[in-house]
Coordinates of N, CA and C in Angstrom, one line a residue:
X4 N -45.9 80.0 138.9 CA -44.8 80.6 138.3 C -45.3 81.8 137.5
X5 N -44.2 82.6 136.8 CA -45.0 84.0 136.2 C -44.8 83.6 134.7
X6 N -45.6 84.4 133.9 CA -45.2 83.6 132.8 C -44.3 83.9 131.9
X7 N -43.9 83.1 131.5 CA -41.9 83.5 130.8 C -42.2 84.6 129.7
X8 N -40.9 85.0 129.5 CA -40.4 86.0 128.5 C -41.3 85.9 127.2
X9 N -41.0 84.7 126.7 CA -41.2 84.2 125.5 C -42.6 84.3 125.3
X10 N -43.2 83.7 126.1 CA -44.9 83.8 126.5 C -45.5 85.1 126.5
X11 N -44.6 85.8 126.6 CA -45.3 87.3 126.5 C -46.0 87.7 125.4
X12 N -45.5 87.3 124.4 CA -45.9 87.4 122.9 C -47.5 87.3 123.0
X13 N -48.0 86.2 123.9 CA -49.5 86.2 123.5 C -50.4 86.9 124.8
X14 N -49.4 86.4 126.0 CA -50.0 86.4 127.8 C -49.2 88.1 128.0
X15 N -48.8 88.8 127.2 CA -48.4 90.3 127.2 C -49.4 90.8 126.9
X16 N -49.3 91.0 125.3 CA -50.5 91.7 124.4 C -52.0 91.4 125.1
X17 N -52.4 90.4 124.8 CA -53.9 89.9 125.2 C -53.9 90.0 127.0
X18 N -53.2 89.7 127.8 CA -53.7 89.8 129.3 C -53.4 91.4 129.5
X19 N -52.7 92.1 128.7 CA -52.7 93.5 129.0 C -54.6 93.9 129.1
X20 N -54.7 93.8 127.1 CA -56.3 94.2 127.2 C -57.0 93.4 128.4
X21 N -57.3 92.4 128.2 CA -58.0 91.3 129.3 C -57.9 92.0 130.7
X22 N -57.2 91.8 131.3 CA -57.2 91.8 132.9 C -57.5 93.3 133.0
X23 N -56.9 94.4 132.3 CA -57.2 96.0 132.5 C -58.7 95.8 131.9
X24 N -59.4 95.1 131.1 CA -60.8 95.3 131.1 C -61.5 94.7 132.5
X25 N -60.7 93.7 132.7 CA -61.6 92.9 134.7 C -61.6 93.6 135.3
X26 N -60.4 94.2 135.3 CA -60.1 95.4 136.6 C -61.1 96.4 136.6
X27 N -61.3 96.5 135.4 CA -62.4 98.0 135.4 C -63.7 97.6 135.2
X28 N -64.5 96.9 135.5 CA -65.4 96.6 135.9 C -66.4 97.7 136.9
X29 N -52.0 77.8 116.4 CA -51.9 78.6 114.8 C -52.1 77.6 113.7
X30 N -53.6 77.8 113.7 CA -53.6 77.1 112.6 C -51.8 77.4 112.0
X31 N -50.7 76.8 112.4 CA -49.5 77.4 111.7 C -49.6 76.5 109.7
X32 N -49.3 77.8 109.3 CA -49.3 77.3 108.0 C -47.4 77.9 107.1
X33 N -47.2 77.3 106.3 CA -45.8 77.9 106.0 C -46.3 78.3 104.4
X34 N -45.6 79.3 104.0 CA -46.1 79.5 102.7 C -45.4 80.4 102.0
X35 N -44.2 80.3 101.2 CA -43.1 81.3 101.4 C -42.9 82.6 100.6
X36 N -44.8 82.8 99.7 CA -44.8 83.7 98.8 C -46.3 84.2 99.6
X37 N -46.6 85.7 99.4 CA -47.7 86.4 100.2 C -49.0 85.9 99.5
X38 N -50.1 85.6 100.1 CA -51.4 85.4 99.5 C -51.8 86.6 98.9
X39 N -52.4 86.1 97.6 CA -53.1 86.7 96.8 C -54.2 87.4 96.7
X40 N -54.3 87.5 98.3 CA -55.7 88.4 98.2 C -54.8 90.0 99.0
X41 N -53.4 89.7 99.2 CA -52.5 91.3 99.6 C -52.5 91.7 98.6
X42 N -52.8 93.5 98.9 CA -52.7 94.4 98.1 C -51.7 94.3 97.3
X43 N -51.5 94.5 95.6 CA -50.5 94.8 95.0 C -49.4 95.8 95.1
X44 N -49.7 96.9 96.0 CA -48.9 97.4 96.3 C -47.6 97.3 97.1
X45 N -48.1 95.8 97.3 CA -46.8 95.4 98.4 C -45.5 95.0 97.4
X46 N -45.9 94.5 96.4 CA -45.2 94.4 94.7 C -43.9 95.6 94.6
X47 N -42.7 94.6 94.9 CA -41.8 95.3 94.1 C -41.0 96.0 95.5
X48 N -41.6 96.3 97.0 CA -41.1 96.8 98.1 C -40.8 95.1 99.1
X49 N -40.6 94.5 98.6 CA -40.2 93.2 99.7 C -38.8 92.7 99.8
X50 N -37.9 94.2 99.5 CA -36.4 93.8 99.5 C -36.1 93.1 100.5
X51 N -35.6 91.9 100.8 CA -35.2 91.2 102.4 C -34.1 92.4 102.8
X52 N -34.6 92.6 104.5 CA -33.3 93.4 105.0 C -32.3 92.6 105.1
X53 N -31.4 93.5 105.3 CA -29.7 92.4 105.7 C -29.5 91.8 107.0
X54 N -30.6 92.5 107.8 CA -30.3 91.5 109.8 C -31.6 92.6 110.1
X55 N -31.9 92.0 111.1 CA -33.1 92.0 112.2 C -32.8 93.4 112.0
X56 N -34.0 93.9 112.8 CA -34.3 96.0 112.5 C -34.3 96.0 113.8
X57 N -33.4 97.4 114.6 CA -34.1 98.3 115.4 C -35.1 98.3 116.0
X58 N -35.4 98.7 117.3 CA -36.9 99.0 117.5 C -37.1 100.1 117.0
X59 N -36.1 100.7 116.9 CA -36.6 102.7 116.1 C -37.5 101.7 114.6
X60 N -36.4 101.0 113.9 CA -36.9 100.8 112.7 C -38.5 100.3 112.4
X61 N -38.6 98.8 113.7 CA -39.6 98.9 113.8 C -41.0 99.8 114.5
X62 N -40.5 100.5 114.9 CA -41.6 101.6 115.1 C -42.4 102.2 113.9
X63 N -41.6 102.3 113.1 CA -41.8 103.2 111.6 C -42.9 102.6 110.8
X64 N -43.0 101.1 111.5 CA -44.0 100.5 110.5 C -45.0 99.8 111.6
X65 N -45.3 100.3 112.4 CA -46.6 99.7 113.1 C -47.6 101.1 112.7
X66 N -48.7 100.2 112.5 CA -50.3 101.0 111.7 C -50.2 101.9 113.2
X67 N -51.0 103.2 112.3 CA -51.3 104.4 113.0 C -52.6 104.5 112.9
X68 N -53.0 106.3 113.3 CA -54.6 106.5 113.0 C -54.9 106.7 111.5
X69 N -53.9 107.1 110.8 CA -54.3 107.2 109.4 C -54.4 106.3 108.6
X70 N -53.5 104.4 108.8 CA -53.8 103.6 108.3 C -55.4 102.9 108.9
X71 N -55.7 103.3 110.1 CA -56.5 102.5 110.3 C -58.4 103.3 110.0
X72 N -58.3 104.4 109.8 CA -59.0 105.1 109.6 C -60.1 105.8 110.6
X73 N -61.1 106.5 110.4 CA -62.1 107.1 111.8 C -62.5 106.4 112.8
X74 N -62.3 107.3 113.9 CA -63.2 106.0 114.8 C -61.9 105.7 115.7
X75 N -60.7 105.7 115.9 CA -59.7 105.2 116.5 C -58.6 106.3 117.0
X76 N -59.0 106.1 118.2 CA -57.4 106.7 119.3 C -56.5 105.5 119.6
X77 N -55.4 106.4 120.0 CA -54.0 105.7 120.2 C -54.5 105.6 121.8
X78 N -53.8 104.1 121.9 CA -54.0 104.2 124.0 C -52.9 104.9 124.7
X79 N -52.3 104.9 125.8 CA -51.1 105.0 126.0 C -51.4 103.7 126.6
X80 N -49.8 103.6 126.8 CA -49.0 102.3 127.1 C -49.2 102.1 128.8
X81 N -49.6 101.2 129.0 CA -49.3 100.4 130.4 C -48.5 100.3 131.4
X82 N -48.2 101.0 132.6 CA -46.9 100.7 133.1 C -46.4 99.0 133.2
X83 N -44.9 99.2 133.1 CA -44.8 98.6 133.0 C -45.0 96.8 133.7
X84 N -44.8 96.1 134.4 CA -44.3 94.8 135.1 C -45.3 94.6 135.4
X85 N -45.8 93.0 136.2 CA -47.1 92.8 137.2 C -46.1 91.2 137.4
X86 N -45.6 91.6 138.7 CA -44.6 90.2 138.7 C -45.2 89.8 139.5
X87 N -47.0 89.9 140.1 CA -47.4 88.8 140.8 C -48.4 87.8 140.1
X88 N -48.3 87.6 138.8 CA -49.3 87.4 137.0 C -48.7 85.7 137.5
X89 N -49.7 85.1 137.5 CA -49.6 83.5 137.4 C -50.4 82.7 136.9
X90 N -49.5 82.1 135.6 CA -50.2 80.8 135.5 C -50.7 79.8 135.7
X91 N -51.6 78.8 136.1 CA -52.1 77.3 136.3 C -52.8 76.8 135.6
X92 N -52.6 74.9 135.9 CA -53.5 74.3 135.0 C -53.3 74.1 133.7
X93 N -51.9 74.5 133.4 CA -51.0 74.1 132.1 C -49.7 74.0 132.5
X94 N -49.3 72.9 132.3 CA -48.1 72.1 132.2 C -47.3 72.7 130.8
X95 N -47.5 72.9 129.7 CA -46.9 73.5 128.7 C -46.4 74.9 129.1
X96 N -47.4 75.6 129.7 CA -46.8 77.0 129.8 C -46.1 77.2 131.2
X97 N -46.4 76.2 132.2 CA -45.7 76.2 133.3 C -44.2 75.5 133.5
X98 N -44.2 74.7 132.0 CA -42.4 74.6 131.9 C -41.6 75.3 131.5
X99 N -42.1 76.8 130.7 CA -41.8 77.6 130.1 C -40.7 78.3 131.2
X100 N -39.3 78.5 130.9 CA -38.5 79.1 131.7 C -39.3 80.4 131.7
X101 N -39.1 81.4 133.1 CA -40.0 82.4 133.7 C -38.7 83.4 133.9
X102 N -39.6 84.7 133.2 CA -38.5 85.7 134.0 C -39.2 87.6 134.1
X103 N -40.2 87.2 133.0 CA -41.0 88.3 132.8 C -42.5 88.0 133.3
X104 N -43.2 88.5 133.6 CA -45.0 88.7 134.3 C -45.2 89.0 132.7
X105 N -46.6 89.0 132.8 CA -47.8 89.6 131.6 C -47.6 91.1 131.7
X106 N -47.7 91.1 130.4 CA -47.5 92.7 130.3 C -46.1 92.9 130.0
X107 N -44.8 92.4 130.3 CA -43.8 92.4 129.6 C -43.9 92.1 127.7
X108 N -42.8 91.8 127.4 CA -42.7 92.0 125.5 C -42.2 90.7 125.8
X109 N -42.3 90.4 124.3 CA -41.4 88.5 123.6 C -39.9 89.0 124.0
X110 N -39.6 88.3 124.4 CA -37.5 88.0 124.6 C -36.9 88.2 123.2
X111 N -37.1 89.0 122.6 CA -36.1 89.6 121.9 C -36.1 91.4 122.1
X112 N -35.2 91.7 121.7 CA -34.7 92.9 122.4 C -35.1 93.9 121.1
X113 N -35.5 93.6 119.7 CA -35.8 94.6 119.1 C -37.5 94.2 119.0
X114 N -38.3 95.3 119.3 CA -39.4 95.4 119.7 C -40.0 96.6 118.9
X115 N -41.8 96.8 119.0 CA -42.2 98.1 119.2 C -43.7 97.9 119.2
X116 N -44.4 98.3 119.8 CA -45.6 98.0 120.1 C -46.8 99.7 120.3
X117 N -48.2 99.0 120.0 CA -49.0 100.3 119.6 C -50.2 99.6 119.5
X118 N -51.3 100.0 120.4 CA -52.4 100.1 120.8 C -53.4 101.6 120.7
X119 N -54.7 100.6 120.1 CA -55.7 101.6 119.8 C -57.3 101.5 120.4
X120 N -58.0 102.0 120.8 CA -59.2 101.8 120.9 C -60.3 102.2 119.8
X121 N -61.8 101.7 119.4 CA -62.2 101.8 118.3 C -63.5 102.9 118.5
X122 N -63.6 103.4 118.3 CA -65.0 104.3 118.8 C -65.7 104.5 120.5
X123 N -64.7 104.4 121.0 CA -64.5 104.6 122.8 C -65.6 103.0 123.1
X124 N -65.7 102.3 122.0 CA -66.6 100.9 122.4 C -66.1 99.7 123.8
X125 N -66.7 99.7 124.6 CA -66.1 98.2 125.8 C -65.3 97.5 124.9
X126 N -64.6 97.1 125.2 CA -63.9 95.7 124.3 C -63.7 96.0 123.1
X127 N -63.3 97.0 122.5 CA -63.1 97.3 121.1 C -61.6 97.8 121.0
X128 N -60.9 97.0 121.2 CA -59.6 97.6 121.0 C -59.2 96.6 120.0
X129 N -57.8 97.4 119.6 CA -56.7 96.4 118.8 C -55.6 96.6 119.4
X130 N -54.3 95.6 118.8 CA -53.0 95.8 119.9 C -52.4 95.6 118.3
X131 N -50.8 96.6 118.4 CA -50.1 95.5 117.2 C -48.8 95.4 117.9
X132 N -48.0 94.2 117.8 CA -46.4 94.4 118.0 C -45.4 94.0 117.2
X133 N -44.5 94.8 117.2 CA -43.5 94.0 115.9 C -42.8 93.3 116.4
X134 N -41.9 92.5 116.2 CA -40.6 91.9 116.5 C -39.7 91.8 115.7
X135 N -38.5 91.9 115.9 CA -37.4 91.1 114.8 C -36.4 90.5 115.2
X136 N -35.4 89.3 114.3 CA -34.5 88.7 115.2 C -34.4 87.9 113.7
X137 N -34.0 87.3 113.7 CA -33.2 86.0 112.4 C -34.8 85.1 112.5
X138 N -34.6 84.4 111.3 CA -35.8 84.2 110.8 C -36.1 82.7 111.7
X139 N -34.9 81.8 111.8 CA -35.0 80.8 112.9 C -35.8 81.0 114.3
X140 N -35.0 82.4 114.6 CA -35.2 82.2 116.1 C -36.9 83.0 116.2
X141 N -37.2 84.2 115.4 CA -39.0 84.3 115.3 C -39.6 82.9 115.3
X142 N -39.8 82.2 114.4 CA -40.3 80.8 114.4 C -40.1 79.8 115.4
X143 N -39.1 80.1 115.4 CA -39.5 79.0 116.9 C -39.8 79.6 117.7
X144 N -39.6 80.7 118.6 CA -39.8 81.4 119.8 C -41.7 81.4 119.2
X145 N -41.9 82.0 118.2 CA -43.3 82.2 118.2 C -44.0 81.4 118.0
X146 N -44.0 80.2 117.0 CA -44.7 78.9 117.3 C -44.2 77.9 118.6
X147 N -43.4 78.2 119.4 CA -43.4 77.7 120.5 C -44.7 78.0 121.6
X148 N -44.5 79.5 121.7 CA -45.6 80.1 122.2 C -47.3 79.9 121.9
X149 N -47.3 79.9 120.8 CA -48.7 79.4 120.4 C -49.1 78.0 120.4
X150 N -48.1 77.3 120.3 CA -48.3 75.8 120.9 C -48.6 75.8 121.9
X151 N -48.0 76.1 122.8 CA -48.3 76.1 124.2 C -49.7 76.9 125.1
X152 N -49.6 77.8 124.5 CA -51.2 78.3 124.6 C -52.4 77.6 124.2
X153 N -52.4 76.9 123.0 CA -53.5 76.4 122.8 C -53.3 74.7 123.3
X154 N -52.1 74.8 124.2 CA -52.1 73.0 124.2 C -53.0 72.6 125.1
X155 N -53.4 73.7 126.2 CA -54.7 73.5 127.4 C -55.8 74.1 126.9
X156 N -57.0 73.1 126.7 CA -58.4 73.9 126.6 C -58.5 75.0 127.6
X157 N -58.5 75.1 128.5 CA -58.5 75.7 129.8 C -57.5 75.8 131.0
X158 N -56.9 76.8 132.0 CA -56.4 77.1 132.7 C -56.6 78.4 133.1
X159 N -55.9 79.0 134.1 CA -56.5 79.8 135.0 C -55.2 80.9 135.5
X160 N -55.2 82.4 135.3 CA -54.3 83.7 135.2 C -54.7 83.6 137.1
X161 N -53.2 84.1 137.5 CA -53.8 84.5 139.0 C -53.0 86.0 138.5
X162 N -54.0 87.3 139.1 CA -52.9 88.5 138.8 C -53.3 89.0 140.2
X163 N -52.6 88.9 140.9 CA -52.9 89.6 142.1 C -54.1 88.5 142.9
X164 N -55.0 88.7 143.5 CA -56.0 88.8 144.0 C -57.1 88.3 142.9
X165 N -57.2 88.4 141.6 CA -58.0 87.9 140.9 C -57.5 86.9 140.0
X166 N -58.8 86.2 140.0 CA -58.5 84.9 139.3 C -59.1 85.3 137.9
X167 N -58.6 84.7 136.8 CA -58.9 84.7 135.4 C -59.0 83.3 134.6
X168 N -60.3 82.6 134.1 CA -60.3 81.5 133.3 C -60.4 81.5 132.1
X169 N -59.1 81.6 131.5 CA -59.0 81.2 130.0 C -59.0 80.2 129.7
X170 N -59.8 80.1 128.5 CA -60.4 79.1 127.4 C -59.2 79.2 126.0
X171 N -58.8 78.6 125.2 CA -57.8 78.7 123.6 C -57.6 77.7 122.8
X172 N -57.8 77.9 121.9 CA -58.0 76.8 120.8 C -57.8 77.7 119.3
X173 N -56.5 76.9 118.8 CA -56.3 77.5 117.6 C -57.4 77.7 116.2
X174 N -57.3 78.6 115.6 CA -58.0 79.5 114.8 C -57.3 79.6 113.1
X175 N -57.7 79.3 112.0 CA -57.1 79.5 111.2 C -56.5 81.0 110.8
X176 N -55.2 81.4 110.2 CA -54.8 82.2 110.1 C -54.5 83.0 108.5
X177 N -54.5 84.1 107.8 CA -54.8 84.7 107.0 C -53.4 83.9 106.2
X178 N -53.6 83.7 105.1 CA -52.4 82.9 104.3 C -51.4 84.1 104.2
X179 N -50.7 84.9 104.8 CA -49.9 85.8 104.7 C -48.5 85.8 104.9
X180 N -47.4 86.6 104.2 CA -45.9 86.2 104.6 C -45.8 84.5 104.6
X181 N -44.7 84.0 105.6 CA -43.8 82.9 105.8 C -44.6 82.3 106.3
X182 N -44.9 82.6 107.2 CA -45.1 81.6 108.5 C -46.7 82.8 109.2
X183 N -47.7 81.6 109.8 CA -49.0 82.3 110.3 C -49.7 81.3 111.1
X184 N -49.8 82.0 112.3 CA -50.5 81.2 113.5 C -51.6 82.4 114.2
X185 N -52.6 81.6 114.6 CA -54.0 82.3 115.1 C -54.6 81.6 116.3
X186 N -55.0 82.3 117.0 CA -56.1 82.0 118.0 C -57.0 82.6 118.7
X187 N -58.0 81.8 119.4 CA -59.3 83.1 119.8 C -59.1 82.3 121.5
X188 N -59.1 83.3 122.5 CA -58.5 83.4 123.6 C -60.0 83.8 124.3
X189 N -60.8 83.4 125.5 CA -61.7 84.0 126.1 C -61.2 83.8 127.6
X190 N -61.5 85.0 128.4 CA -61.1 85.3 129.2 C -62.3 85.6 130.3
X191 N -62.3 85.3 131.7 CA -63.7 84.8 132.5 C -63.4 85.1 133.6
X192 N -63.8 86.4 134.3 CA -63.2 86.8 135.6 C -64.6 87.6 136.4
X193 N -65.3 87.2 137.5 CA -65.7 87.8 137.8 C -67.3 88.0 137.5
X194 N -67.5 86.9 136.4 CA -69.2 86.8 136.2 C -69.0 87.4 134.2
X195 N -67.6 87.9 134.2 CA -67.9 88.6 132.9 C -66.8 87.9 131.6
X196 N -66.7 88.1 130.4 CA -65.5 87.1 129.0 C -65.4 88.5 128.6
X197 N -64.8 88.1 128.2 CA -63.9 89.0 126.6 C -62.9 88.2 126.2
X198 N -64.0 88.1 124.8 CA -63.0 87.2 123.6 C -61.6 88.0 122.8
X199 N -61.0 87.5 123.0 CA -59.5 88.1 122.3 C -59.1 87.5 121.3
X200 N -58.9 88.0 120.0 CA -58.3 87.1 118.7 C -56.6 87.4 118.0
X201 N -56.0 86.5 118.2 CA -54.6 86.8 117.9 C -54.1 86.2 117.1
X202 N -53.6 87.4 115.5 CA -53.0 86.7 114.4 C -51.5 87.0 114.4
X203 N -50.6 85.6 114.4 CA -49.2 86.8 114.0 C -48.8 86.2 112.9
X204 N -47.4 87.0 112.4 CA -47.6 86.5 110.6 C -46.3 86.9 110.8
X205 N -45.2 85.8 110.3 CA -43.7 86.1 109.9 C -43.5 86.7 108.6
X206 N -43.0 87.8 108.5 CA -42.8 88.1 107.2 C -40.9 88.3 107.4
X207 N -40.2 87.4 106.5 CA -38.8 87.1 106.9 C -38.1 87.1 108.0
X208 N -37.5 88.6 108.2 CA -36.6 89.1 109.8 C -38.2 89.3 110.7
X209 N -38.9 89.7 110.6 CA -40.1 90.4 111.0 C -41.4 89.6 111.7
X210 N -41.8 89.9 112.7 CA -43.3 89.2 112.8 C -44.0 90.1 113.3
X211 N -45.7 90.1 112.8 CA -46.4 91.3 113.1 C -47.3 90.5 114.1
X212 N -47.9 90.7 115.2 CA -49.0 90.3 116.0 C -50.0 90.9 116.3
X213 N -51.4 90.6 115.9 CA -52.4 91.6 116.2 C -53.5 91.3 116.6
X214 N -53.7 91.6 118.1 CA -54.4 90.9 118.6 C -55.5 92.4 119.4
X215 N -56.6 91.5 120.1 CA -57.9 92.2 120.0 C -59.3 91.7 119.9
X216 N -60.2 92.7 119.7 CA -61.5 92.4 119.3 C -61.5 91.7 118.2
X217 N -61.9 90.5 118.0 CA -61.7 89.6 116.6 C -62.3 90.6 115.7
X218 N -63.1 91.3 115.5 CA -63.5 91.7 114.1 C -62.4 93.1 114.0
X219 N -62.1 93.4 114.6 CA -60.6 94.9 114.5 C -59.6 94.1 114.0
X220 N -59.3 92.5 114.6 CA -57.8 92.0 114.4 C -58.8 91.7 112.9
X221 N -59.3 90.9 112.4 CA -59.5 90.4 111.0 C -59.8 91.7 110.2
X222 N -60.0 93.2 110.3 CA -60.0 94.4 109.7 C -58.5 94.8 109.1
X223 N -57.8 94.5 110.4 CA -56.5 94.9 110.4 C -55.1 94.6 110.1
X224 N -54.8 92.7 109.9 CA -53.8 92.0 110.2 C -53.6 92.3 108.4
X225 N -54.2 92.0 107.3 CA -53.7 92.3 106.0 C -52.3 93.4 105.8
X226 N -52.9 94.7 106.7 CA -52.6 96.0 106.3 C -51.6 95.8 107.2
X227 N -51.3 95.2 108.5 CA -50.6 95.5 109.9 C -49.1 94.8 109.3
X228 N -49.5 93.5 108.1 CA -48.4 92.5 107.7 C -48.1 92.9 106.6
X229 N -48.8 94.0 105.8 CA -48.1 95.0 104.2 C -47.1 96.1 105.0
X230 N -47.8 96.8 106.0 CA -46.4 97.4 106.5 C -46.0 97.2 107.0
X231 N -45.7 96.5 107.7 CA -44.1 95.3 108.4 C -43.6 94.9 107.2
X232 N -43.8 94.7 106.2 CA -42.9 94.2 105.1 C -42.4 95.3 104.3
X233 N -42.7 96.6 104.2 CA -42.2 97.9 103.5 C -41.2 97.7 104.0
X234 N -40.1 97.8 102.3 CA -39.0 98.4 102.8 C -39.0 100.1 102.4
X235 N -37.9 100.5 103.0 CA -38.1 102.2 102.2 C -36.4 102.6 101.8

């Protein structure tokens, strides 16, 4: 089967980097006030919006090259679809109703997404995506998804012609915003891995996901979940 909408959230972001690198060859915690190691600046800007944002809106707040500092280009984006992307060897993700391939977005309709690479290094990228929708339906759609990912030690991507063996096992996540789920994802195609690390973090209407080279995503998700929470 291809893997659903909702699945995209983690089998989007992370099999985008993943499989375009082959080719080229949660801990969930709830916590309803921000941890104390976020900048103070975020003090005083956490007006709750009145309903889910825009993807214009969310655009305005995914990290750029000046949040993230030297050393980083913007990628372009991926065409779109890959509807021959298959799952196996998980029962959790394979009951997942299907309607989007990898490389699609989470099933909600306000979106925005932005990818970067880090000093032109192999495997040095970061991804971020926003989401928004009612604070119900992020939570479960997104800890659904991460349950389901880490519920198989192992299973296996078919995208085309090549086979892909992922490894996932939840990862503790940065005490940040509402709600925060994590995992480290390795990916095995071809004689070669690449480890992928993915934190996302509800902040109210909002969830930020930042996934990547673990040491870029643990650089980045603080800063990626202070500006998802600006209001202006």
């Amino acid at each position: 089967m291809r893997f659903p909408t909702t699945a995209a959230l983690c089998l989007g972001t992370v099999s985008v980097l993943v499989l375009t690198a082959c080719s080229n060859d949660s801990t969930r915690a709830t916590d309803p006030t921000s941890s104390a190691s976020v900048s103070g600046r975020q003090e005083g800007r956490n007006t709750p919006a009145a309903g889910p944002l825009s993807s214009a809106g969310l655009a305005k707040r995914l990290l750029d090259e000046g949040d993230l500092g030297e050393g980083y280009a913007r990628k372009a984006e991926l065409p779109g679809r890959h509807a021959d992307v298959k799952v196996t060897g998980c029962p959790a993700l394979e009951e997942l109703d299907a309607d989007t391939a990898a490389g699609g977005s989470l099933g909600f309709p306000r979106r925005a997404k932005v990818s970067f690479t880090y000093a032109s290094g192999i495997g040095s990228e970061v991804s971020e995506e926003l989401y928004s929708g009612t604070a119900a339906e992020l939570s479960s759609g997104v800890g659904r998804i991460f349950e389901a990912m880490t519920s198989c030690s192992s299973y296996r991507v078919l995208a085309g012609s090549t086979a892909v063996t992922v490894t996932a096992h939840e990862v503790p996540a940065p005490r940040l915003g509402d709600e925060q789920w994590g995992q480290l994802l390795t990916f095995t195609a071809g004689g070669r891995s690449q480890v992928v690390k993915q934190t996302a973090v509800r902040v109210g209407m909002v969830v930020a996901v930042v996934s990547g080279s673990p040491a870029l995503v643990d650089a980045h998700v603080e800063e990626a979940v202070a500006k998802a929470r600006v209001t202006t």
